[in-house]
PDB file of C-alpha atoms and ligand atoms in Angstrom:
ATOM      1  CA  MET A   1       0.000   0.000   0.000  1.00  0.00           C
ATOM      2  CA  ALA A   2       1.265   3.420  -0.924  1.00  0.00           C
ATOM      3  CA  GLN A   3       1.716   5.784   1.995  1.00  0.00           C
ATOM      4  CA  LEU A   4       2.387   9.429   2.679  1.00  0.00           C
ATOM      5  CA  PHE A   5       5.628   9.803   4.642  1.00  0.00           C
ATOM      6  CA  PHE A   6       6.894  12.850   6.488  1.00  0.00           C
ATOM      7  CA  ARG A   7      10.530  12.694   7.532  1.00  0.00           C
ATOM      8  CA  TYR A   8      11.415  15.754   9.524  1.00  0.00           C
ATOM      9  CA  GLY A   9      14.614  16.905  11.119  1.00  0.00           C
ATOM     10  CA  ALA A  10      16.456  20.005  12.260  1.00  0.00           C
ATOM     11  CA  MET A  11      18.883  21.837  10.015  1.00  0.00           C
ATOM     12  CA  ASN A  12      21.690  19.665   8.656  1.00  0.00           C
ATOM     13  CA  SER A  13      20.059  16.349   9.517  1.00  0.00           C
ATOM     14  CA  GLY A  14      20.758  14.922   6.079  1.00  0.00           C
ATOM     15  CA  LYS A  15      17.317  15.254   4.551  1.00  0.00           C
ATOM     16  CA  THR A  16      18.460  16.119   1.053  1.00  0.00           C
ATOM     17  CA  ILE A  17      21.132  13.449   0.893  1.00  0.00           C
ATOM     18  CA  GLU A  18      18.465  10.943   1.952  1.00  0.00           C
ATOM     19  CA  ILE A  19      16.252  12.037  -0.959  1.00  0.00           C
ATOM     20  CA  LEU A  20      19.126  11.585  -3.383  1.00  0.00           C
ATOM     21  CA  LYS A  21      19.820   8.159  -1.891  1.00  0.00           C
ATOM     22  CA  VAL A  22      16.207   7.000  -2.137  1.00  0.00           C
ATOM     23  CA  ALA A  23      16.010   8.244  -5.735  1.00  0.00           C
ATOM     24  CA  HIS A  24      19.203   6.400  -6.575  1.00  0.00           C
ATOM     25  CA  ASN A  25      17.886   3.183  -5.030  1.00  0.00           C
ATOM     26  CA  TYR A  26      14.699   3.301  -7.115  1.00  0.00           C
ATOM     27  CA  GLU A  27      16.517   4.170 -10.314  1.00  0.00           C
ATOM     28  CA  GLU A  28      19.024   1.395  -9.806  1.00  0.00           C
ATOM     29  CA  GLN A  29      16.044  -0.945 -10.157  1.00  0.00           C
ATOM     30  CA  SER A  30      14.874   0.887 -13.301  1.00  0.00           C
ATOM     31  CA  LYS A  31      11.996   2.520 -11.430  1.00  0.00           C
ATOM     32  CA  SER A  32      11.359   6.178 -12.090  1.00  0.00           C
ATOM     33  CA  VAL A  33      10.854   8.814  -9.425  1.00  0.00           C
ATOM     34  CA  ILE A  34       9.521  12.361  -9.454  1.00  0.00           C
ATOM     35  CA  ILE A  35      11.531  14.831  -7.378  1.00  0.00           C
ATOM     36  CA  MET A  36      10.020  18.148  -6.365  1.00  0.00           C
ATOM     37  CA  THR A  37      11.196  20.956  -4.133  1.00  0.00           C
ATOM     38  CA  SER A  38       9.880  24.268  -2.965  1.00  0.00           C
ATOM     39  CA  GLY A  39      10.168  27.061  -5.492  1.00  0.00           C
ATOM     40  CA  LEU A  40      10.999  29.327  -2.536  1.00  0.00           C
ATOM     41  CA  ASP A  41      14.418  27.864  -1.925  1.00  0.00           C
ATOM     42  CA  ASN A  42      16.723  29.580  -4.387  1.00  0.00           C
ATOM     43  CA  ARG A  43      20.050  28.846  -2.745  1.00  0.00           C
ATOM     44  CA  ASP A  44      21.065  26.694  -5.676  1.00  0.00           C
ATOM     45  CA  GLY A  45      18.715  28.028  -8.289  1.00  0.00           C
ATOM     46  CA  VAL A  46      15.055  27.165  -8.510  1.00  0.00           C
ATOM     47  CA  GLY A  47      14.471  23.578  -9.463  1.00  0.00           C
ATOM     48  CA  TYR A  48      17.292  21.686  -7.795  1.00  0.00           C
ATOM     49  CA  VAL A  49      17.727  19.574  -4.705  1.00  0.00           C
ATOM     50  CA  ALA A  50      21.263  20.090  -3.516  1.00  0.00           C
ATOM     51  CA  SER A  51      22.974  18.600  -0.474  1.00  0.00           C
ATOM     52  CA  ARG A  52      25.688  20.328   1.468  1.00  0.00           C
ATOM     53  CA  ILE A  53      28.144  17.599   0.537  1.00  0.00           C
ATOM     54  CA  GLY A  54      27.936  18.653  -3.086  1.00  0.00           C
ATOM     55  CA  LEU A  55      25.501  16.278  -4.776  1.00  0.00           C
ATOM     56  CA  LYS A  56      22.626  17.810  -6.628  1.00  0.00           C
ATOM     57  CA  ARG A  57      20.033  17.026  -9.255  1.00  0.00           C
ATOM     58  CA  PRO A  58      17.102  18.750 -10.952  1.00  0.00           C
ATOM     59  CA  ALA A  59      13.713  18.888  -9.268  1.00  0.00           C
ATOM     60  CA  ILE A  60      10.330  20.258 -10.239  1.00  0.00           C
ATOM     61  CA  PRO A  61       9.798  23.518  -8.326  1.00  0.00           C
ATOM     62  CA  VAL A  62       6.553  23.800  -6.363  1.00  0.00           C
ATOM     63  CA  PHE A  63       5.087  27.296  -6.169  1.00  0.00           C
ATOM     64  CA  ASP A  64       2.089  28.387  -4.121  1.00  0.00           C
ATOM     65  CA  GLU A  65      -0.207  28.000  -7.119  1.00  0.00           C
ATOM     66  CA  THR A  66       1.215  24.618  -8.257  1.00  0.00           C
ATOM     67  CA  ASN A  67      -1.171  21.656  -8.115  1.00  0.00           C
ATOM     68  CA  VAL A  68       1.201  18.794  -7.302  1.00  0.00           C
ATOM     69  CA  LEU A  69      -1.393  16.117  -8.108  1.00  0.00           C
ATOM     70  CA  GLU A  70      -1.688  17.543 -11.637  1.00  0.00           C
ATOM     71  CA  VAL A  71       2.108  17.732 -11.943  1.00  0.00           C
ATOM     72  CA  VAL A  72       2.369  14.017 -11.230  1.00  0.00           C
ATOM     73  CA  LYS A  73      -0.516  13.136 -13.568  1.00  0.00           C
ATOM     74  CA  GLN A  74       1.082  15.135 -16.363  1.00  0.00           C
ATOM     75  CA  THR A  75       4.738  14.201 -15.897  1.00  0.00           C
ATOM     76  CA  ASN A  76       4.671  10.544 -14.905  1.00  0.00           C
ATOM     77  CA  PRO A  77       1.529   8.930 -13.473  1.00  0.00           C
ATOM     78  CA  ASP A  78       3.404   5.613 -13.423  1.00  0.00           C
ATOM     79  CA  ALA A  79       6.211   6.875 -11.190  1.00  0.00           C
ATOM     80  CA  ALA A  80       7.331   4.481  -8.476  1.00  0.00           C
ATOM     81  CA  CYS A  81       7.713   7.238  -5.891  1.00  0.00           C
ATOM     82  CA  VAL A  82       7.317  10.975  -5.415  1.00  0.00           C
ATOM     83  CA  LEU A  83      10.041  12.687  -3.365  1.00  0.00           C
ATOM     84  CA  ILE A  84       9.596  16.189  -1.963  1.00  0.00           C
ATOM     85  CA  ASP A  85      12.359  18.322  -0.454  1.00  0.00           C
ATOM     86  CA  GLU A  86      11.815  21.470   1.646  1.00  0.00           C
ATOM     87  CA  ALA A  87       8.300  20.275   2.401  1.00  0.00           C
ATOM     88  CA  GLN A  88       7.954  22.784   5.242  1.00  0.00           C
ATOM     89  CA  PHE A  89       7.366  25.497   2.645  1.00  0.00           C
ATOM     90  CA  LEU A  90       4.358  23.759   1.084  1.00  0.00           C
ATOM     91  CA  LYS A  91       0.829  25.056   1.590  1.00  0.00           C
ATOM     92  CA  LYS A  92      -2.099  23.128   3.045  1.00  0.00           C
ATOM     93  CA  HIS A  93      -3.545  22.466  -0.423  1.00  0.00           C
ATOM     94  CA  HIS A  94      -0.265  20.883  -1.530  1.00  0.00           C
ATOM     95  CA  ILE A  95      -0.396  18.405   1.351  1.00  0.00           C
ATOM     96  CA  ILE A  96      -3.951  17.412   0.492  1.00  0.00           C
ATOM     97  CA  GLU A  97      -2.897  16.979  -3.143  1.00  0.00           C
ATOM     98  CA  LEU A  98      -0.026  14.757  -1.970  1.00  0.00           C
ATOM     99  CA  ALA A  99      -2.534  12.664  -0.020  1.00  0.00           C
ATOM    100  CA  HIS A 100      -4.559  12.288  -3.240  1.00  0.00           C
ATOM    101  CA  ILE A 101      -1.428  11.154  -5.111  1.00  0.00           C
ATOM    102  CA  VAL A 102      -1.130   8.361  -2.534  1.00  0.00           C
ATOM    103  CA  ASP A 103      -4.814   7.465  -2.360  1.00  0.00           C
ATOM    104  CA  GLU A 104      -5.877   7.933  -6.002  1.00  0.00           C
ATOM    105  CA  LEU A 105      -2.726   7.200  -7.979  1.00  0.00           C
ATOM    106  CA  HIS A 106      -1.362   4.718  -5.403  1.00  0.00           C
ATOM    107  CA  ILE A 107       2.102   6.236  -5.583  1.00  0.00           C
ATOM    108  CA  PRO A 108       4.083   6.508  -2.334  1.00  0.00           C
ATOM    109  CA  VAL A 109       5.025  10.073  -1.462  1.00  0.00           C
ATOM    110  CA  MET A 110       8.028  10.796   0.748  1.00  0.00           C
ATOM    111  CA  THR A 111       8.314  14.337   2.042  1.00  0.00           C
ATOM    112  CA  PHE A 112      11.312  15.779   3.861  1.00  0.00           C
ATOM    113  CA  GLY A 113      11.565  19.021   5.754  1.00  0.00           C
ATOM    114  CA  LEU A 114      11.938  21.015   8.905  1.00  0.00           C
ATOM    115  CA  LYS A 115       9.248  20.857  11.574  1.00  0.00           C
ATOM    116  CA  ASN A 116      10.051  23.987  13.604  1.00  0.00           C
ATOM    117  CA  ASP A 117      10.876  27.422  12.268  1.00  0.00           C
ATOM    118  CA  PHE A 118      13.419  29.658  14.056  1.00  0.00           C
ATOM    119  CA  ARG A 119      10.627  31.128  16.215  1.00  0.00           C
ATOM    120  CA  ASN A 120       9.864  27.532  17.213  1.00  0.00           C
ATOM    121  CA  GLU A 121       6.494  27.498  15.493  1.00  0.00           C
ATOM    122  CA  LEU A 122       5.343  24.919  12.976  1.00  0.00           C
ATOM    123  CA  PHE A 123       5.698  25.651   9.285  1.00  0.00           C
ATOM    124  CA  GLU A 124       2.427  25.368   7.358  1.00  0.00           C
ATOM    125  CA  GLY A 125       3.620  22.417   5.275  1.00  0.00           C
ATOM    126  CA  SER A 126       4.920  20.602   8.340  1.00  0.00           C
ATOM    127  CA  LYS A 127       1.736  21.208  10.307  1.00  0.00           C
ATOM    128  CA  TYR A 128      -0.424  19.593   7.647  1.00  0.00           C
ATOM    129  CA  LEU A 129       2.037  16.783   7.045  1.00  0.00           C
ATOM    130  CA  LEU A 130       1.894  15.979  10.759  1.00  0.00           C
ATOM    131  CA  LEU A 131      -1.890  15.909  10.401  1.00  0.00           C
ATOM    132  CA  TYR A 132      -2.155  13.964   7.128  1.00  0.00           C
ATOM    133  CA  ALA A 133       0.892  11.689   6.884  1.00  0.00           C
ATOM    134  CA  ASP A 134       0.589   7.921   7.346  1.00  0.00           C
ATOM    135  CA  LYS A 135       4.124   7.662   8.679  1.00  0.00           C
ATOM    136  CA  ILE A 136       6.102  10.319  10.531  1.00  0.00           C
ATOM    137  CA  GLU A 137       9.786   9.795  11.190  1.00  0.00           C
ATOM    138  CA  GLU A 138      12.403  11.933  12.857  1.00  0.00           C
ATOM    139  CA  MET A 139      15.816  12.331  11.249  1.00  0.00           C
ATOM    140  CA  LYS A 140      18.298  12.933  14.010  1.00  0.00           C
ATOM    141  CA  THR A 141      21.245  15.244  14.254  1.00  0.00           C
ATOM    142  CA  ILE A 142      23.122  16.679  17.223  1.00  0.00           C
ATOM    143  CA  CYS A 143      23.119  20.179  18.671  1.00  0.00           C
ATOM    144  CA  TRP A 144      25.678  22.559  17.181  1.00  0.00           C
ATOM    145  CA  PHE A 145      26.904  23.354  20.697  1.00  0.00           C
ATOM    146  CA  CYS A 146      26.696  20.061  22.609  1.00  0.00           C
ATOM    147  CA  ARG A 147      26.042  16.345  22.157  1.00  0.00           C
ATOM    148  CA  LYS A 148      22.321  16.384  22.762  1.00  0.00           C
ATOM    149  CA  LYS A 149      19.844  15.777  19.979  1.00  0.00           C
ATOM    150  CA  ALA A 150      18.950  18.920  18.059  1.00  0.00           C
ATOM    151  CA  ILE A 151      15.205  19.505  18.111  1.00  0.00           C
ATOM    152  CA  MET A 152      15.054  23.192  17.197  1.00  0.00           C
ATOM    153  CA  ASN A 153      16.567  25.593  14.684  1.00  0.00           C
ATOM    154  CA  LEU A 154      18.291  28.733  15.888  1.00  0.00           C
ATOM    155  CA  ARG A 155      18.752  31.722  13.617  1.00  0.00           C
ATOM    156  CA  PHE A 156      21.714  34.003  14.050  1.00  0.00           C
ATOM    157  CA  HIS A 157      21.887  37.463  12.540  1.00  0.00           C
ATOM    158  CA  ASP A 158      25.209  39.273  12.847  1.00  0.00           C
ATOM    159  CA  GLY A 159      26.236  36.844  15.564  1.00  0.00           C
ATOM    160  CA  GLN A 160      23.090  37.393  17.616  1.00  0.00           C
ATOM    161  CA  PRO A 161      20.265  34.876  18.093  1.00  0.00           C
ATOM    162  CA  VAL A 162      16.952  35.935  16.536  1.00  0.00           C
ATOM    163  CA  TYR A 163      13.545  34.736  17.752  1.00  0.00           C
ATOM    164  CA  GLU A 164      11.164  37.010  15.891  1.00  0.00           C
ATOM    165  CA  GLY A 165      10.587  38.112  12.330  1.00  0.00           C
ATOM    166  CA  GLU A 166       9.364  36.703   9.046  1.00  0.00           C
ATOM    167  CA  GLN A 167       9.192  32.914   9.043  1.00  0.00           C
ATOM    168  CA  VAL A 168      10.929  32.457   5.711  1.00  0.00           C
ATOM    169  CA  GLN A 169      14.324  34.062   5.323  1.00  0.00           C
ATOM    170  CA  ILE A 170      16.382  31.752   3.188  1.00  0.00           C
ATOM    171  CA  GLY A 171      20.034  32.613   3.149  1.00  0.00           C
ATOM    172  CA  GLY A 172      22.028  29.397   3.331  1.00  0.00           C
ATOM    173  CA  ASN A 173      23.453  27.533   6.277  1.00  0.00           C
ATOM    174  CA  GLU A 174      25.477  30.298   7.817  1.00  0.00           C
ATOM    175  CA  ALA A 175      22.592  31.784   9.765  1.00  0.00           C
ATOM    176  CA  TYR A 176      20.740  28.687  10.995  1.00  0.00           C
ATOM    177  CA  TYR A 177      21.934  26.090  13.485  1.00  0.00           C
ATOM    178  CA  PRO A 178      20.438  22.832  14.756  1.00  0.00           C
ATOM    179  CA  VAL A 179      20.218  23.107  18.531  1.00  0.00           C
ATOM    180  CA  CYS A 180      18.932  21.350  21.623  1.00  0.00           C
ATOM    181  CA  ARG A 181      16.274  23.124  23.673  1.00  0.00           C
ATOM    182  CA  ARG A 182      18.719  24.525  26.222  1.00  0.00           C
ATOM    183  CA  HIS A 183      20.967  26.006  23.575  1.00  0.00           C
ATOM    184  CA  TYR A 184      17.971  27.366  21.694  1.00  0.00           C
ATOM    185  CA  PHE A 185      17.334  29.669  24.643  1.00  0.00           C
ATOM    186  CA  PHE A 186      20.936  30.039  25.851  1.00  0.00           C
ATOM    187  CA  PRO A 187      23.306  29.729  22.893  1.00  0.00           C
ATOM    188  CA  PRO A 188      27.026  30.321  23.349  1.00  0.00           C
ATOM    189  CA  GLU A 189      28.401  33.202  21.362  1.00  0.00           C
ATOM    190  CA  ILE A 190      28.513  31.868  17.855  1.00  0.00           C
ATOM    191  CA  ASN A 191      31.825  33.494  16.937  1.00  0.00           C
ATOM    192  CA  LYS A 192      33.577  31.662  19.749  1.00  0.00           C
ATOM    193  CA  VAL A 193      32.277  28.312  18.647  1.00  0.00           C
ATOM    194  CA  ARG A 194      33.018  28.425  14.946  1.00  0.00           C
ATOM    195  CA  ASN A 195      35.254  30.930  13.161  1.00  0.00           C
TER     196      ASN A 195
HETATM  197 ZN1   ZN B 201      22.939  21.818  22.995  1.00  0.00          ZN
END
């Protein structure tokens, strides 16, 4: 049975490399996959999933007005799997469309993304994935400052932690750190920890 998966993790928990790995595993068996990512994330140009270790490949960008069910019907309704990166940036309607891909087209959908924003609120896409997904899995990584599990994302601006502001401010890895709860509220000075 096809299922809707949500695999969430803090910054740098290896979400994108996992997508590339899953895609590779399917394609090794001559099964085709559809890879999509948020059109919001322009770090590497719209329409790519790119991991920090240097691997990247094209992906279909999802914009607010994109109907992802129609994208799958039109590009490859026989796909073995649909993979979605940066799923936190999706809208509620996208998540419901993903559920229809699973339930109507019987294609498994694996979504990957952050759960918490830097204010420690849910992203819209993550909220509805938590509500609609069949399977929810945590991808673990450790706190930037200690050995505890990172469960939050801390934003630094000019070396200072930031807890308020617009939810989406994409600027690359330099400003966001995976942190445990204690270090979310009481981070060491960032300049003393890493150059
Ligand atoms: Zn910590």
